[in-house]
Each structure stands twice: as C-alpha cells, then as structure tokens.
Amino acid sequence: MSSSQIPGGQPLLKVSGLKVYYHISQGVVKAVDDIDFTVNCGEFVGLSGESGCGKTTTAMTLLKILPREGVIEGGQALFNNRDILSLKKKEINAFRWQEISMVFQGAMNSLNPVHRVINQMINAILIHEKMPREKAKEIALELIESVGIERSRATAYPHELSGGMKQRLMIALALVLHPPLVIADEPTTALDVMIQAQILDLFKQLRQRTSLSLLIITHDLSVLAETCDKIIIMYAGKIVEEAPTEILFNEPAHPYTKKLISSFPSILADKEIDFIPGNPPDLIDPPAGCNFHPRCDYVIDRCRAESPPLVDEGGHRVACFRRNEI
Amino acid sequence: MAEGILETRNLKKWFTVRAGFLASLVSKKSDSYIRAVDGVDLEIKQGEIFAIAGESGCGKTTIARLIMRLETLTDGEIWFEGEKISVLNESKFKEYRRRIQMIFQDPYGSLSNNMTIGEIVAEPLKIHNVYTSLSEVEERVLAALEDVGLRPAEEFATRIPHELSGGQRQRVAVAAALVLDPVLLIADEPVSMLDVSMRGQILQLLLELRKKKGITLVLITHNLAVARQMADRIAIAYLGRVVETGVTKDIIDNPSHPYTKALVSVVPVPETGVQRERLLLTGEIPSPIDIPTGCRFHTRCPFAKDKCSVEEPELKEMPDGRQVACHE
C-alpha cells in the first residue's frame, strides 16, 4: 500500500544539474542530461522509464561506479550536505555500503559461490567496522532473520538457496552497515511474482521498522505503485515528470507518463492494448526541442523548437508546455 | 464451437539426471528424473489465443518445445489437425513444422548479425524448399515484412539486426515465422524482453495477425496481466501439470484453484488505492526431481487436507466450463 502522506523528512540526497555523458567512438551519448531530484529521509522514491532513459546511469553515478566512458559533465549530488561527486577515491570506499549501498538486478548471482553466506556477511561488516568476529556474526544473523530467512540457513552455500532467498540475502547484505540510503536497481525483475511479492513485503516492513530511504529503479510501474511515496519518470536522459505516487497514477500530466501507464497491462480490467508509436530517440543526436515530441500526440510547433523546462506546481513537477491540457 | 486444431494427451517430458558411475557403485544410487512436464492435456481450438502461464519451472516452455519437437517426448501424444504428429518420422514431421511456427523470448539472441533482415526472413523458405523462383522469395519476404509493420519493407530487408530496436527485432522474428504461412504460432514470452511502450506494439501485431489471417496463437507467458489482455483461454501450470484451465477472464477474475488464487493475488497492479486480498505463499516451488506425493501443490497449499497428500487430483469440469485439479 502506498500512503498518501509523504514522510516529512529532511532532504537526504539532493541531486542538482547532474549531467553524465558517455564518450564513445560514435559520438557523445547524453545519457543523463541535467536532472534534479531529492530523496528525503525515510522516503521511498521510484525512478522509472524505458531502457536507455538514464535511470541506471544515475544510480551508477551516485555510487561512482560508472564505466570509463561515462564522464560526469556537471552538477552535484549532496548527501548529508557532502558532495558525493567530488569525493576522492579513498573516501569513496568508506562511503559505499556505509552511507549508500546498492542492490543490483540479478544481484543473487553476485554472491561468492565458494563461501558460506554467513561468512560473506561477516567479512563485509569487518571490513568497515572494528569489532570482534562473534559480534559481527550476531549482527549478520539478525539481518538474515530480518529478511525472512531462518538462522539455520545462514551456513548454507549460495547454490543451496533459491533465487528469491539469494536476492533477499543481497538486500540483507546491502543493509549490513545500516546505510541511510539504499539504491535498488530492478530488484525484482528477474524473479517470479510470488518471490517478488515477498521482496516487496520486505521493503514495506523495512519502511515501517527503520528510517531507511530507498531509491527503487525499475521499468515496472506496478512495483512502484505498491511501494513508493513518489515517482520520477525519465525519458531520454531527462526527468519528464515527478509526483507523489497517487497523483502520478491518477492524474499524470506528461503525455509520456500517460501513455506509459495506459500501455501497462493490468489483471484488474479489460484494457485496450495501448503503445507508444516509434522508438526512443538517438541520444547522440537527440531531436530539437522536447525529446518526446516525435512520439507525442499533443505536439505543437513550440515543442519542436524549445525544450520544455521542468516546472514545479505544488510538488508535481512536469516538463511539458501543455501540462494543463492533458 | 470452433474446431480443435492442436491437442496434447498425457504429454510427458522427463529429463534424466545421471547418477554417475562412481556414485552408482558406492551408494547404489540410480538415475533420477526431472519431471518437467508430467501429464498435460490441452485442447487448442482453431483461431483462438491460448495462454499457458505459470512461474519458472512449471514446464510451460517445455510444453512449447515438445509441440515443436525441439525436445523428444517421454510419453503422450500430440494431435494436430486430426493427425497424430507425435509418431511421424522426421521427414514427414517437417511438413507440420512449416505449419506450426515459434517465436522466442530474446530478439537480441535469436537473430544473426551476419545476415540482413531479408536473408533472415527468407531462410525458412529455403530450409523448407517451398519456392519456385528467387523473385517469389523476394515477394514473400517483402510481404511478410509488410505484414509485421516494418515499412518500407525494401529498406528494412537490407538492414542488419543490430541496427534495429528490440521491438523491431521481435517483428523480424514474427516475420520469419509468418513467411511460411503457418496456421499455428507459438510465442514463448514474446514481449518480456521488451520495454513497456514496445510490448503493446508486438501484442497488437499478434492480435492483428489472428484477425487478418486467422492464425491460432499459443502464448507462453509468466505475466498474467499480458495473458488477461490477450488470451481467450488460459491454462495455469504448476510443477509440470495444469492445475486450472478455462476462459481467461473467468479464471483471473475469479480463480478457483488455491494456486491460481495465490498467483493472481500477488500480481502487482499499476494503480493506487486498490484493496486486494492477498494470498502470499510461503516457501519455494519444490524441486521437479522430487515432486510431492498426492497433489503436488499440497506442501504450499493453505487449504490442504489429509487427502491431498495421498491422492493426486485430476482435472474436473466445473459448472461454468472450467477445469480444476483440486479435491475441494
């Protein structure tokens, strides 16, 4: 269940003017092109859009794990008033996992197959914090329990566990040092619906029990509908809309969001199958004006010439000249 | 009532897991079997869209591969247009393979980058040797590309798969299946690798093909929402068997098997403020090597009775026409 009131926390992460370009032999790909957003303390934020919209690049930038071609061209990302992007290499190592940790898509395959899962967790704790091994073990066991896995399974090797259990363990591993922010990139995409439901339940419990902030990145809007306070929609490297979950689903104001929601199949009702004609733009040579205008039903001359700014009206941010007509 | 086009009777596929020579000496361990498909009866009618749905490991893809004879049957029969095709030899079967075509999940892996789109779509014609002249090949290839909406067809025919988007690639895969004028198309997760905005295009295309050409479609999917939108009828599979089958709308709106109930209840919906009763199953699907006795779902079923662990329920017809395999 998503609640209508947003927890009134302080901004934990404040990204502004972020630009990340990939310099490849064919040219410069503007993967993330001037985006701003905040994640408040205790808030669950969803970041969605289609492949190539820049959502994963955003996550990789925040953890500074961009591939060599990816260059941060501008902007800042303030985390607790410290700019992540200007951290030195040494500082980053201490920063990752302790301040921000990440759960990747298919993370269950990143457990080391030759070590028992409990030892992997203990080691993760000991790398960052000085404490007796016994104490680290106790912390690890508690975490394993908190993600719904019996203590007795902690000594198992990864291959003895199912995909869902491994994914839950990865979430436990991400929480091991109690970071204030966890970034989850497609955390349930490779899983069956039953396991997905278990993971989403886990997120909801964490939200009730802790002050964790979570940035969930997924193309699956239905996952976000069930877990997030607010949702950010990206298209071709830019944020096109941001709104509290309920408003985004019930009163989408950007033509892209509207189409995306109506294209999404639902088991609840007979829905006409809808889709967005055409393909996402080439980010080396994006169209003039609004990136979405070649696929948009509401296009006017102005959209072809000018890129619409992201305008905030009472917490509902939309980048469209015709937002009030949609 | 439309006529049946494809029927499977007691379809079975067991994969052997070898015990190994040394192990067999030491522990007298014998080979075990993965019962991937374990007695499936399906009846697919002319011109309908039939979905086979379930979680990973339920056997849905193996069923499709058995129909295409990409796997050999362990037991059972497959009937197609009134003929028992499961007993035909390879050369006779080739004729049927022309009439039954399949498209796969991954449009990035299934198309060769060494060939142009035109060559890829022409390949099935050449394999089956069903053309009289090269100009006929060209004509049919262009017609197939037109049919799947890759226009201008002449231009697309000269391009290479890596120049196309995922949605366009999946269209090429559909064109290559259509070029032989099949009567039955099996689509194994045709949209699960595609972006949401592209999915609709492919699903719409499949619906159009049915409308224009009367093609029967078997849709293999894990996504109940896609099945709900597309399929006339559906079969829900669990551990190699069908637990419930009938009209899609009836089954998803009002599931009667406990497994279907649970599965439907946990599908997230792209809406807010919807109150739904959830039936969250605990545990995991048991291993298909070691299938529980009795009803294979009883280990996870919240309504299991003593009888369920002993006796395997058969599919029984309900008053509304659906079939359910449950003692209750």
XYZ file of C-alpha atoms in Angstrom, chain A residues 14-323:
310
model
C 19.924 16.262 -3.272
C 20.940 15.876 -6.893
C 21.114 19.024 -8.965
C 22.078 19.752 -12.539
C 23.569 16.293 -12.962
C 24.958 15.578 -16.432
C 26.599 12.283 -17.359
C 27.743 11.716 -20.916
C 29.266 8.598 -22.451
C 32.112 9.370 -24.804
C 32.140 6.565 -27.360
C 33.638 6.322 -30.818
C 30.329 7.221 -32.486
C 29.992 10.441 -30.518
C 28.779 11.711 -27.174
C 25.754 9.980 -25.646
C 23.866 12.307 -23.341
C 22.697 9.555 -21.007
C 21.769 11.856 -18.142
C 21.177 15.416 -19.162
C 20.646 17.941 -16.414
C 18.453 16.282 -13.800
C 17.436 17.457 -10.337
C 15.734 15.461 -7.629
C 15.765 14.891 -3.882
C 15.285 11.864 -1.698
C 14.099 12.751 1.776
C 14.955 10.896 4.917
C 12.706 7.847 5.244
C 11.249 8.331 1.789
C 10.797 5.622 -0.833
C 11.352 7.073 -4.283
C 10.774 5.284 -7.572
C 12.764 6.108 -10.689
C 11.260 4.726 -13.855
C 11.419 4.924 -17.609
C 12.340 2.719 -20.545
C 15.721 1.233 -21.373
C 18.211 3.932 -22.190
C 16.402 6.685 -20.296
C 19.349 7.125 -17.932
C 17.954 5.584 -14.763
C 20.750 3.104 -14.184
C 23.408 5.648 -15.177
C 22.016 7.903 -12.452
C 22.406 5.129 -9.890
C 25.919 4.283 -11.020
C 26.907 7.932 -10.788
C 25.721 8.142 -7.187
C 27.943 5.219 -6.227
C 30.711 6.343 -8.556
C 30.825 3.073 -10.422
C 30.453 4.471 -13.926
C 32.353 2.693 -16.702
C 35.363 4.543 -18.067
C 33.400 6.069 -20.980
C 30.976 7.710 -18.578
C 32.007 11.214 -17.631
C 30.265 13.414 -15.094
C 29.988 16.667 -17.011
C 28.375 18.767 -14.371
C 26.131 19.078 -11.382
C 26.357 17.905 -7.820
C 24.884 15.257 -5.583
C 24.721 16.379 -1.991
C 24.387 13.576 0.518
C 24.076 14.862 4.065
C 25.484 18.108 2.696
C 28.574 16.421 1.289
C 29.086 16.348 -2.465
C 29.464 12.703 -3.476
C 30.761 13.587 -6.897
C 33.847 15.360 -5.556
C 34.874 12.579 -3.158
C 38.369 11.177 -3.550
C 38.905 7.534 -4.294
C 39.820 6.642 -0.719
C 36.818 8.442 0.687
C 34.502 6.661 -1.698
C 35.483 3.248 -0.420
C 34.452 4.221 3.080
C 31.365 5.891 1.730
C 29.933 2.998 -0.249
C 27.952 0.474 1.797
C 28.256 2.675 4.869
C 26.350 5.669 3.536
C 24.761 4.407 0.331
C 24.525 0.789 -0.722
C 23.084 -0.807 -3.784
C 21.119 -3.907 -4.743
C 21.644 -4.781 -8.377
C 19.469 -6.568 -10.877
C 20.300 -10.263 -10.683
C 22.282 -9.484 -7.545
C 21.705 -13.008 -6.381
C 24.409 -14.073 -8.805
C 26.962 -11.834 -7.163
C 27.301 -13.927 -4.022
C 30.605 -15.756 -3.912
C 29.803 -19.415 -4.637
C 32.692 -20.866 -2.599
C 31.966 -19.165 0.705
C 29.135 -19.724 3.129
C 26.751 -16.776 3.057
C 27.228 -16.007 6.744
C 30.985 -15.613 6.268
C 30.463 -13.262 3.359
C 28.306 -11.071 5.533
C 30.688 -11.152 8.482
C 33.546 -10.125 6.229
C 31.536 -7.234 4.821
C 30.955 -5.983 8.352
C 34.561 -6.457 9.477
C 35.987 -4.580 6.507
C 34.160 -1.473 7.591
C 33.945 -1.743 11.347
C 36.337 -2.942 14.001
C 34.601 -5.415 16.273
C 35.039 -8.980 17.485
C 34.062 -11.608 14.931
C 31.445 -13.011 17.287
C 29.649 -9.707 17.455
C 29.738 -9.331 13.665
C 28.245 -12.800 13.384
C 25.398 -11.861 15.695
C 24.636 -8.754 13.629
C 24.706 -10.789 10.429
C 22.362 -13.427 11.830
C 19.904 -10.798 12.947
C 19.867 -9.310 9.477
C 19.364 -12.690 7.866
C 16.400 -13.225 10.138
C 15.034 -9.784 9.374
C 14.777 -10.620 5.684
C 12.749 -13.710 6.480
C 15.390 -16.416 6.294
C 15.873 -18.871 9.135
C 19.108 -18.610 11.096
C 19.845 -22.248 10.372
C 20.175 -21.475 6.672
C 22.933 -18.941 7.267
C 25.668 -21.539 6.950
C 24.447 -22.592 3.515
C 26.429 -22.024 0.350
C 24.739 -19.781 -2.229
C 23.881 -22.694 -4.545
C 21.855 -24.307 -1.783
C 19.487 -21.361 -1.690
C 16.765 -20.391 -4.142
C 16.890 -17.255 -6.276
C 14.442 -15.434 -4.045
C 16.397 -16.258 -0.893
C 19.637 -15.106 -2.500
C 18.050 -11.848 -3.573
C 16.763 -11.320 -0.038
C 20.244 -12.048 1.292
C 21.670 -9.428 -1.041
C 19.220 -6.969 0.428
C 20.382 -8.035 3.899
C 23.962 -7.510 2.743
C 23.095 -4.051 1.482
C 21.664 -3.243 4.923
C 24.580 -4.713 6.830
C 26.140 -1.380 7.821
C 22.802 0.379 8.303
C 23.259 2.853 5.460
C 20.688 5.650 5.419
C 20.104 5.160 1.677
C 19.799 2.014 -0.408
C 19.582 2.123 -4.189
C 17.820 -0.902 -5.673
C 18.197 -1.318 -9.423
C 15.497 -3.636 -10.798
C 15.486 -5.589 -7.513
C 12.716 -7.990 -8.526
C 12.870 -8.047 -12.300
C 14.430 -11.496 -12.628
C 12.159 -13.075 -10.032
C 8.819 -14.874 -10.148
C 5.759 -12.963 -8.972
C 5.453 -14.931 -5.753
C 9.062 -14.139 -4.788
C 8.622 -10.576 -5.998
C 5.708 -10.208 -3.602
C 7.905 -11.465 -0.750
C 10.638 -8.927 -1.579
C 8.165 -6.062 -1.866
C 6.704 -7.057 1.500
C 10.198 -6.962 2.925
C 10.673 -3.420 1.643
C 7.379 -2.376 3.200
C 8.355 -3.875 6.549
C 11.719 -2.124 6.433
C 9.907 1.101 5.830
C 7.785 0.650 8.915
C 10.619 -0.521 11.144
C 13.520 1.689 10.089
C 14.171 5.174 8.817
C 15.692 3.781 5.651
C 15.419 5.773 2.434
C 15.133 3.766 -0.733
C 15.591 4.677 -4.374
C 13.985 1.931 -6.464
C 14.883 1.916 -10.122
C 12.664 -0.193 -12.328
C 10.773 -0.148 -15.593
C 7.892 -1.887 -13.825
C 5.402 0.775 -12.767
C 3.249 -1.707 -10.900
C 6.124 -2.438 -8.500
C 6.482 1.278 -7.798
C 2.735 1.698 -7.324
C 2.911 -0.754 -4.439
C 5.997 0.568 -2.669
C 6.876 4.211 -3.325
C 5.936 7.584 -1.896
C 6.850 9.441 -5.013
C 7.818 8.523 -8.545
C 10.177 10.153 -11.002
C 9.744 9.386 -14.703
C 12.717 9.824 -17.008
C 12.786 9.920 -20.781
C 15.906 10.178 -22.923
C 18.150 11.441 -20.129
C 15.760 13.988 -18.677
C 13.153 13.970 -15.941
C 9.773 14.496 -17.572
C 7.548 14.144 -14.513
C 7.722 13.730 -10.760
C 4.765 13.385 -8.434
C 3.502 11.602 -5.329
C 2.551 8.050 -6.356
C -1.180 8.540 -6.131
C -1.130 11.708 -8.228
C 1.177 10.215 -10.819
C -1.129 7.269 -11.451
C -4.399 9.136 -11.249
C -3.538 12.474 -12.798
C -0.438 12.050 -14.948
C 0.342 15.383 -16.567
C 3.038 14.473 -19.068
C 1.920 12.762 -22.301
C 4.735 10.217 -21.924
C 3.717 9.206 -18.395
C 0.129 8.991 -19.504
C 0.981 6.686 -22.390
C 3.317 4.619 -20.249
C 0.601 3.979 -17.684
C -2.024 3.157 -20.287
C 0.394 0.769 -22.060
C 0.880 -1.143 -18.850
C -1.216 -4.298 -18.785
C -3.306 -4.902 -15.686
C -5.058 -8.016 -14.477
C -7.828 -5.952 -12.970
C -9.696 -4.763 -16.020
C -10.292 -5.123 -19.708
C -7.931 -2.614 -21.171
C -7.320 -1.748 -24.768
C -3.737 -2.604 -25.591
C -2.014 0.735 -25.945
C 1.507 1.543 -27.003
C 3.772 4.439 -27.877
C 4.489 4.558 -31.596
C 8.066 4.954 -32.806
C 11.278 4.425 -30.886
C 13.138 6.367 -28.187
C 15.484 8.977 -29.692
C 19.128 8.531 -30.520
C 20.908 10.157 -27.589
C 23.952 11.062 -29.688
C 21.772 13.206 -31.881
C 18.575 13.930 -29.923
C 15.711 15.762 -31.629
C 15.464 19.535 -31.304
C 13.017 20.830 -28.727
C 11.283 18.332 -26.457
C 12.888 14.867 -26.657
C 9.471 13.243 -26.737
C 7.884 15.358 -29.476
C 8.335 12.868 -32.364
C 6.184 10.316 -30.469
C 3.784 12.707 -28.774
C 0.059 13.028 -29.544
C -0.080 16.535 -28.125
C 2.795 18.023 -30.105
C 2.603 21.707 -31.128
C 5.124 23.833 -33.029
C 6.685 25.117 -29.842
C 7.627 21.556 -28.768
C 9.726 21.137 -31.910
C 11.763 24.246 -31.219
C 12.044 24.612 -27.456
C 12.858 22.126 -24.725
C 10.188 22.464 -22.014
C 11.528 23.215 -18.517
C 10.575 21.052 -15.532
C 8.021 23.197 -13.711
C 7.040 22.552 -10.109
C 3.400 23.128 -9.188
C 2.839 22.112 -5.582
C 5.198 19.144 -5.590
C 4.096 17.914 -9.010
C 6.906 18.563 -11.478
C 6.202 18.270 -15.194
C 8.250 19.146 -18.281
C 5.549 19.866 -20.827
C 4.207 23.048 -22.383
C 0.693 21.674 -22.409
C 0.525 20.142 -18.934
